[in-house]
CSV table of C-alpha atoms in Angstrom, one decimal:
chain,number,residue,atom,x,y,z
A,1,MET,CA,-4.0,-4.4,0.2
A,2,ARG,CA,-3.9,-0.6,0.2
A,3,GLY,CA,-1.2,0.5,-2.3
A,4,MET,CA,1.7,2.8,-1.6
A,5,GLY,CA,1.6,5.2,-4.5
A,6,GLY,CA,0.8,8.7,-5.7
A,7,ASP,CA,-2.4,8.9,-3.6
A,8,GLN,CA,-0.4,8.3,-0.4
A,9,VAL,CA,2.2,10.9,-1.4
A,10,GLN,CA,-0.5,13.5,-2.0
A,11,GLU,CA,-2.3,12.6,1.2
A,12,ALA,CA,0.9,13.1,3.2
A,13,VAL,CA,1.8,16.4,1.5
A,14,ALA,CA,-1.8,17.8,1.8
A,15,GLY,CA,-1.8,17.2,5.5
A,16,ALA,CA,1.6,18.7,6.0
A,17,VAL,CA,0.9,21.7,3.8
A,18,ALA,CA,-2.4,22.4,5.6
A,19,LEU,CA,-0.7,22.5,9.0
A,20,LEU,CA,2.4,24.5,7.9
A,21,ARG,CA,0.3,27.2,6.2
A,22,THR,CA,-1.2,28.0,9.6
A,23,VAL,CA,2.3,29.1,11.0
A,24,THR,CA,3.9,30.8,8.0
A,25,GLY,CA,3.8,34.1,9.8
A,26,ARG,CA,6.4,32.8,12.3
A,27,ASP,CA,10.2,33.2,12.0
A,28,TRP,CA,11.2,29.8,10.7
A,29,ASP,CA,14.9,30.7,10.5
A,30,ALA,CA,15.2,31.5,14.3
A,31,VAL,CA,13.7,28.2,15.5
A,32,ARG,CA,15.4,24.8,15.5
A,33,ALA,CA,13.2,22.0,14.1
A,34,GLY,CA,12.6,19.5,16.9
A,35,CYS,CA,15.6,17.3,17.7
A,36,LEU,CA,17.4,18.4,14.5
A,37,GLU,CA,20.3,20.8,14.1
A,38,TRP,CA,18.5,22.5,11.2
A,39,SER,CA,16.2,25.4,11.5
A,40,CYS,CA,12.5,25.0,10.6
A,41,ARG,CA,13.1,26.7,7.3
A,42,ARG,CA,16.1,24.5,6.4
A,43,THR,CA,14.0,21.4,7.3
A,44,ALA,CA,11.1,22.6,5.1
A,45,GLU,CA,13.6,23.1,2.2
A,46,HIS,CA,14.9,19.6,2.8
A,47,ILE,CA,11.4,18.1,2.4
A,48,ALA,CA,11.0,19.8,-1.0
A,49,SER,CA,14.5,18.8,-2.0
A,50,ASP,CA,13.9,15.1,-1.2
A,51,LEU,CA,10.5,15.1,-3.0
A,52,ILE,CA,12.0,16.5,-6.2
A,53,ALA,CA,15.0,14.2,-6.0
A,54,TYR,CA,12.9,11.1,-5.7
A,55,ALA,CA,10.6,12.3,-8.6
A,56,GLY,CA,13.7,12.9,-10.7
A,57,GLN,CA,15.1,9.4,-10.0
A,58,LEU,CA,11.9,7.8,-11.2
A,59,ALA,CA,11.1,10.1,-14.1
A,60,GLY,CA,14.8,10.0,-15.3
A,61,ARG,CA,15.1,6.2,-14.9
A,62,ALA,CA,18.4,6.9,-13.0
A,63,THR,CA,20.0,3.6,-12.2
A,64,GLY,CA,23.7,4.4,-11.4
A,65,ALA,CA,23.6,7.4,-9.1
A,66,TYR,CA,21.5,10.4,-8.1
A,67,LEU,CA,20.8,12.8,-11.0
A,68,PRO,CA,23.1,15.8,-10.6
A,69,PHE,CA,20.7,18.5,-9.7
A,70,GLU,CA,19.2,20.2,-6.6
A,71,ILE,CA,16.5,22.6,-5.8
A,72,VAL,CA,17.3,26.1,-4.6
A,73,MET,CA,14.8,28.7,-3.4
A,74,ASP,CA,15.0,32.2,-4.9
A,75,ASP,CA,16.4,34.9,-2.6
A,76,GLY,CA,13.7,36.4,-0.5
A,77,THR,CA,11.4,33.4,-0.6
A,78,ASP,CA,9.4,33.4,2.6
A,79,ALA,CA,8.0,30.5,4.6
A,80,ALA,CA,4.7,30.6,2.6
A,81,GLY,CA,6.7,30.3,-0.6
A,82,VAL,CA,8.6,27.3,0.7
A,83,VAL,CA,5.4,25.6,1.6
A,84,ASP,CA,4.1,26.2,-1.9
A,85,VAL,CA,7.3,24.5,-3.2
A,86,ILE,CA,6.6,21.5,-0.9
A,87,GLU,CA,3.1,21.2,-2.4
A,88,ALA,CA,4.5,21.4,-6.0
A,89,THR,CA,7.3,18.9,-5.5
A,90,GLY,CA,4.9,16.6,-3.8
A,91,ALA,CA,2.6,16.7,-6.8
A,92,LEU,CA,5.7,15.9,-9.0
A,93,LEU,CA,6.6,12.9,-7.0
A,94,ALA,CA,3.0,11.7,-7.0
A,95,ALA,CA,2.9,12.0,-10.8
A,96,ALA,CA,6.3,10.2,-11.2
A,97,VAL,CA,5.2,7.3,-9.0
A,98,ARG,CA,1.9,7.0,-10.9
A,99,THR,CA,3.6,6.8,-14.3
A,100,ALA,CA,6.6,4.7,-13.4
A,101,PRO,CA,6.5,1.1,-14.6
A,102,ARG,CA,6.1,-1.5,-11.8
A,103,GLU,CA,9.4,-3.2,-12.7
A,104,LEU,CA,11.4,0.0,-12.7
A,105,ARG,CA,14.2,0.2,-10.1
A,106,ALA,CA,15.9,3.6,-9.8
A,107,PHE,CA,19.0,4.4,-7.8
A,108,HIS,CA,18.9,4.9,-4.1
A,109,PRO,CA,22.0,4.2,-2.0
A,110,TYR,CA,20.5,2.3,0.9
A,111,PRO,CA,20.4,-0.5,1.5
A,112,PHE,CA,20.5,-2.3,-1.9
A,113,ARG,CA,21.2,0.6,-4.3
A,114,GLY,CA,17.8,0.7,-5.8
A,115,ALA,CA,14.1,1.2,-5.1
A,116,GLY,CA,10.9,0.7,-7.0
A,117,ARG,CA,8.0,3.2,-7.3
A,118,GLU,CA,6.4,2.0,-4.0
A,119,GLY,CA,9.8,2.4,-2.3
A,120,PHE,CA,10.2,6.0,-3.5
A,121,ALA,CA,6.6,6.8,-2.5
A,122,ALA,CA,7.2,5.4,1.0
A,123,MET,CA,10.4,7.3,1.4
A,124,GLY,CA,8.8,10.5,0.2
A,125,VAL,CA,5.9,10.0,2.6
A,126,THR,CA,8.3,9.3,5.5
A,127,GLU,CA,10.3,12.4,4.8
A,128,VAL,CA,7.1,14.5,4.8
A,129,LEU,CA,5.7,13.0,7.9
A,130,VAL,CA,8.7,13.0,10.2
A,131,HIS,CA,10.1,16.4,9.1
A,132,THR,CA,6.7,18.1,9.4
A,133,HIS,CA,6.7,16.7,12.9
A,134,ASP,CA,10.1,18.3,13.5
A,135,ILE,CA,8.9,21.7,12.2
A,136,ALA,CA,5.7,21.5,14.2
A,137,GLN,CA,7.6,20.6,17.3
A,138,GLY,CA,9.9,23.5,16.8
A,139,LEU,CA,7.1,25.9,16.3
A,140,GLY,CA,5.0,24.5,19.2
A,141,VAL,CA,2.0,23.2,17.2
A,142,ALA,CA,0.3,19.8,17.3
A,143,TYR,CA,0.7,17.4,14.3
A,144,GLU,CA,-0.4,13.8,13.9
A,145,PRO,CA,-0.8,12.2,10.4
A,146,PRO,CA,-3.4,9.5,9.7
A,147,ALA,CA,-2.6,6.2,11.4
A,148,GLU,CA,-3.2,4.2,8.2
A,149,LEU,CA,-0.6,6.2,6.3
A,150,CYS,CA,2.0,5.5,9.1
A,151,GLU,CA,1.1,1.9,9.0
A,152,ASP,CA,1.5,1.8,5.2
A,153,VAL,CA,5.1,3.2,5.5
A,154,LEU,CA,6.1,0.9,8.4
A,155,ALA,CA,5.0,-2.3,6.6
A,156,ARG,CA,7.0,-1.4,3.4
A,157,ILE,CA,10.3,0.3,4.3
A,158,PHE,CA,10.6,-0.5,8.0
A,159,PRO,CA,10.2,-4.3,7.8
A,160,GLN,CA,12.6,-4.9,10.7
A,161,VAL,CA,10.5,-2.8,13.1
A,162,ARG,CA,7.9,-4.6,15.2
A,163,PRO,CA,4.5,-2.8,14.7
A,164,GLY,CA,3.0,-1.2,17.7
A,165,GLN,CA,-0.6,-0.5,18.7
A,166,ALA,CA,-0.2,3.1,17.6
A,167,PRO,CA,1.5,3.5,14.2
A,168,TRP,CA,2.4,7.2,14.5
A,169,PRO,CA,4.4,6.8,17.8
A,170,THR,CA,6.0,3.6,16.3
A,171,LEU,CA,7.1,5.5,13.2
A,172,LEU,CA,8.5,8.3,15.4
A,173,TRP,CA,10.4,5.7,17.5
A,174,ALA,CA,11.6,4.0,14.3
A,175,THR,CA,13.1,7.3,13.1
A,176,GLY,CA,14.8,8.2,16.3
A,177,ARG,CA,12.2,10.8,17.4
A,178,GLY,CA,10.3,9.2,20.2
A,179,GLU,CA,10.1,6.7,23.0
A,180,LEU,CA,8.0,3.6,23.4
A,181,PRO,CA,7.5,2.0,26.8
A,182,ASP,CA,8.8,-1.4,25.8
A,183,ARG,CA,11.7,-0.4,23.5
A,184,ALA,CA,15.1,1.2,23.9
A,185,PRO,CA,15.5,4.6,22.2
A,186,LEU,CA,17.2,4.6,18.8
A,187,THR,CA,20.2,6.7,18.1
A,188,GLU,CA,20.7,5.4,14.5
A,189,TRP,CA,18.0,4.3,12.1
A,190,ARG,CA,17.5,3.3,8.5
A,191,TRP,CA,14.6,2.3,6.3
A,192,SER,CA,15.0,-0.8,4.1
A,193,ASN,CA,13.7,-1.1,0.6
A,194,ASN,CA,13.2,-4.6,-0.7
A,195,LEU,CA,16.0,-6.5,-2.2
A,196,VAL,CA,15.8,-7.5,-5.9
A,197,ILE,CA,18.1,-10.2,-7.4
A,198,GLU,CA,18.4,-10.5,-11.2
A,199,ALA,CA,18.6,-13.9,-12.9
A,200,GLU,CA,18.6,-14.7,-16.6
A,201,ARG,CA,14.9,-14.7,-17.3
A,202,LEU,CA,13.6,-13.7,-13.9
A,203,THR,CA,13.9,-11.2,-11.1
A,204,LEU,CA,13.6,-12.3,-7.5
A,205,GLN,CA,11.7,-9.5,-5.8
A,206,GLY,CA,11.8,-9.3,-2.0
A,207,VAL,CA,8.3,-9.4,-0.4
A,208,THR,CA,7.5,-6.7,2.1
A,209,PRO,CA,5.4,-7.3,5.2
A,210,ALA,CA,2.6,-5.4,3.5
A,211,ALA,CA,2.7,-7.6,0.4
A,212,ALA,CA,3.0,-10.7,2.6
A,213,ALA,CA,-0.1,-9.8,4.6
A,214,ASP,CA,-2.1,-9.4,1.3
A,215,LEU,CA,-0.9,-12.7,0.0
A,216,LEU,CA,-1.8,-14.5,3.2
A,217,MET,CA,-5.3,-13.1,3.0
A,218,GLY,CA,-5.7,-14.4,-0.6
A,219,GLY,CA,-4.6,-11.3,-2.5
A,220,THR,CA,-1.9,-10.8,-5.1
A,221,GLY,CA,0.6,-9.0,-2.9
A,222,GLY,CA,0.7,-6.3,-5.6
A,223,PHE,CA,2.1,-8.7,-8.2
A,224,ARG,CA,0.5,-9.8,-11.5
A,225,TRP,CA,0.4,-13.6,-11.4
A,226,ILE,CA,0.5,-16.2,-14.1
A,227,GLU,CA,-2.8,-18.1,-14.3
A,228,GLY,CA,-3.1,-20.4,-11.4
A,229,GLY,CA,-0.7,-18.5,-9.1
A,230,PRO,CA,0.3,-18.0,-6.5
A,231,PHE,CA,0.6,-21.6,-5.4
A,232,GLU,CA,-0.3,-22.5,-1.8
A,233,GLY,CA,3.4,-22.7,-0.7
A,234,THR,CA,3.8,-19.0,-1.5
A,235,ARG,CA,0.9,-18.1,0.7
A,236,ASP,CA,2.1,-20.3,3.5
A,237,ALA,CA,5.6,-18.6,3.3
A,238,ALA,CA,3.9,-15.2,3.3
A,239,GLY,CA,2.3,-16.2,6.6
A,240,MET,CA,5.7,-16.8,8.1
A,241,ILE,CA,6.8,-13.3,7.0
A,242,VAL,CA,3.8,-11.8,8.7
A,243,LYS,CA,4.3,-13.8,11.9
A,244,GLY,CA,8.0,-12.7,12.0
A,245,TYR,CA,7.1,-9.1,11.3
A,246,GLU,CA,4.5,-8.9,14.1
A,247,ALA,CA,7.0,-10.5,16.5
A,248,GLY,CA,9.7,-8.0,15.5
A,249,VAL,CA,12.1,-10.8,14.4
A,250,HIS,CA,11.7,-10.5,10.6
A,251,ARG,CA,14.9,-9.8,8.7
A,252,PRO,CA,14.0,-8.8,5.2
A,253,GLU,CA,17.1,-10.2,3.5
A,254,TRP,CA,16.3,-13.6,4.9
A,255,GLY,CA,12.7,-13.6,3.9
A,256,MET,CA,10.8,-14.4,0.8
A,257,PHE,CA,11.0,-13.5,-2.9
A,258,VAL,CA,8.5,-13.6,-5.6
A,259,LEU,CA,9.8,-14.8,-9.0
A,260,VAL,CA,8.8,-12.4,-11.7
A,261,ARG,CA,9.3,-13.3,-15.4
A,262,THR,CA,11.2,-10.5,-17.1
A,263,ALA,CA,9.6,-11.0,-20.5
A,264,ASP,CA,6.1,-10.1,-19.4
A,265,GLY,CA,6.3,-9.1,-15.7
A,266,LEU,CA,4.2,-12.0,-14.5
A,267,ALA,CA,4.9,-13.6,-11.2
A,268,VAL,CA,5.4,-17.4,-11.5
A,269,GLY,CA,6.4,-18.5,-8.0
A,270,GLY,CA,8.0,-17.9,-4.7
A,271,MET,CA,11.4,-18.7,-3.1
A,272,GLY,CA,13.1,-17.8,0.1
A,273,PHE,CA,14.5,-18.8,3.5
A,274,HIS,CA,13.0,-20.3,6.5
A,275,GLY,CA,14.9,-17.9,8.7
A,276,VAL,CA,18.3,-16.3,9.2
A,277,PRO,CA,21.4,-18.6,9.2
A,278,ASP,CA,22.3,-20.5,12.3
A,279,GLU,CA,25.5,-20.1,14.2
A,280,GLU,CA,27.3,-22.3,11.7
A,281,GLY,CA,26.1,-20.2,8.8
A,282,ARG,CA,23.5,-22.7,7.6
A,283,ALA,CA,20.2,-21.4,6.0
A,284,GLU,CA,17.3,-23.5,4.7
A,285,VAL,CA,15.7,-22.6,1.4
A,286,GLY,CA,12.2,-23.4,0.1
A,287,TYR,CA,10.3,-22.6,-3.2
A,288,ASP,CA,7.3,-23.4,-5.3
A,289,LEU,CA,6.0,-22.5,-8.7
A,290,ALA,CA,2.5,-22.0,-10.1
A,291,GLU,CA,1.5,-25.1,-12.0
A,292,ASN,CA,1.4,-23.3,-15.3
A,293,ALA,CA,5.0,-22.2,-14.8
A,294,ARG,CA,6.5,-25.6,-14.3
A,295,GLY,CA,8.8,-27.4,-16.7
A,296,HIS,CA,10.7,-24.3,-17.9
A,297,GLY,CA,13.7,-24.3,-15.5
A,298,TYR,CA,12.5,-21.2,-13.6
A,299,ALA,CA,13.1,-22.8,-10.2
A,300,THR,CA,16.6,-24.0,-11.0
A,301,GLU,CA,17.5,-20.6,-12.5
A,302,ALA,CA,16.1,-18.7,-9.4
A,303,LEU,CA,17.7,-21.0,-6.9
A,304,GLY,CA,21.1,-20.7,-8.7
A,305,ALA,CA,20.8,-16.9,-8.6
A,306,LEU,CA,19.8,-16.9,-4.9
A,307,ALA,CA,22.7,-19.2,-4.0
A,308,ALA,CA,25.2,-17.1,-5.9
A,309,LYS,CA,24.1,-14.0,-4.0
A,310,TYR,CA,23.9,-15.5,-0.6
A,311,LEU,CA,26.9,-17.8,-0.6
A,312,ALA,CA,29.1,-14.7,-1.4
A,313,ARG,CA,28.1,-13.2,2.0
A,314,ASP,CA,30.1,-13.6,5.2
A,315,ASP,CA,27.2,-14.9,7.2
A,316,ALA,CA,26.1,-17.7,4.9
A,317,LYS,CA,28.3,-20.8,4.5
A,318,VAL,CA,25.8,-23.5,3.5
A,319,LEU,CA,22.3,-23.5,2.0
A,320,PHE,CA,20.2,-26.6,2.5
A,321,ALA,CA,16.8,-27.9,1.4
A,322,VAL,CA,14.7,-30.7,2.7
A,323,ILE,CA,12.6,-32.4,0.1
A,324,ASP,CA,10.0,-35.2,0.2
A,325,ARG,CA,11.2,-38.5,-1.2
A,326,ASP,CA,8.3,-38.6,-3.7
A,327,ASN,CA,9.0,-35.0,-5.0
A,328,ALA,CA,11.2,-36.0,-7.9
A,329,ALA,CA,10.7,-32.6,-9.7
A,330,SER,CA,12.0,-30.7,-6.7
A,331,GLN,CA,15.0,-33.1,-6.3
A,332,ARG,CA,15.9,-32.4,-9.9
A,333,VAL,CA,15.8,-28.6,-9.3
A,334,VAL,CA,18.3,-28.7,-6.4
A,335,ALA,CA,20.6,-31.1,-8.2
A,336,ARG,CA,20.7,-28.9,-11.3
A,337,ALA,CA,21.5,-25.9,-9.1
A,338,GLY,CA,24.5,-27.7,-7.7
A,339,PHE,CA,23.2,-29.1,-4.4
A,340,THR,CA,24.3,-32.5,-3.2
A,341,ARG,CA,22.2,-35.0,-1.3
A,342,VAL,CA,23.8,-35.4,2.1
A,343,SER,CA,21.3,-37.5,4.1
A,344,GLU,CA,17.9,-39.1,4.1
A,345,ASP,CA,15.2,-40.7,6.3
A,346,ALA,CA,12.0,-42.6,5.6
A,347,ASP,CA,10.2,-39.6,4.3
A,348,GLN,CA,12.7,-37.0,3.1
A,349,TYR,CA,16.1,-36.2,1.5
A,350,ALA,CA,18.4,-33.4,2.6
A,351,TYR,CA,20.5,-31.5,0.1
A,352,GLU,CA,23.3,-29.0,0.7
A,353,LEU,CA,25.3,-26.4,-1.3
A,354,ALA,CA,28.4,-24.8,0.3
A,355,GLY,CA,30.1,-21.7,-0.9
A,356,PRO,CA,32.0,-20.5,-2.7
A,357,HIS,CA,31.1,-22.9,-5.5
A,358,PRO,CA,32.4,-22.7,-9.1
A,359,ALA,CA,29.1,-23.7,-10.5
A,360,LEU,CA,27.5,-20.6,-9.0
A,361,ARG,CA,29.4,-18.2,-11.2
A,362,VAL,CA,27.0,-18.7,-14.1
A,363,TYR,CA,24.1,-17.2,-12.0
A,364,ALA,CA,26.0,-14.3,-10.5
A,365,ARG,CA,24.6,-10.8,-11.2
A,366,GLU,CA,25.5,-7.4,-9.8
A,367,ASP,CA,22.9,-5.5,-7.8
């Protein structure tokens, strides 16, 4: 799996800067940037502002809000100077991404009030790509970034967008800037960083389509695994994520999480949903642990945290699990997490947990 990090930020910025420097002799204040209400100059300043803001969030370990600062150009700064600032702020974000711990989550308001280093890198790359497009469109010059870079972004922070044959037009469509022959134009859009749920000794970290594809192909998904992990069930679940993403039906909140041990940052297993809730608000859960992580209560803890989070939502009324009759260990997990056996057949037991449930309060954590 190709990572999303400082190299990708620098790649995006280098391509943008190389193009923008060819048109710095034009009047950027007099021309509107593509479909935006901003001028080309204002749009370029916005790129620099976002890059430094994201770098600040990571470097400052800001968890509650944006750090209270902004970048302001000196009076008299020309277009060439603004491009220099884009290059400098891009280097700062690249450095912040490279030095941020993998487990760090810094504040970003949408959609889950936090993002990791890959998320900030992907957001920074997206800002550079689409706003360079806006400026280029306004000034009448051609711009097309590398397809692989666009693909990287789409598979990480646009998990709800069905990938297309051409990644750049797909990214433009996903950000309300273009048309695709088989899709209605977008008037509103958002990217989506992965959801992370905190438990007592673990964090449940949402798996992006990029990470799922790597797991499916035998990779690590970008996680550091305990010896013997990931178990086969986690790789199978990753395949379901990839299939849903390619079909355009993946909904990241109802996907898969990797269970990461807080003490050492090692991934110990996977847990998640078989799909979105049905019309009655019922959603099926599944999970597995690497063999070396079993017997420590990790699955019970993670399942309790997951249930507390999701049964507090309006669209989830009941979580259920279907377990083989001979899988006594998994039956103990759901029972300890508060699930009740509701039916059985020759091969399996079915368990349910409805919300709200008093036992879930012990697992509840704020975002």
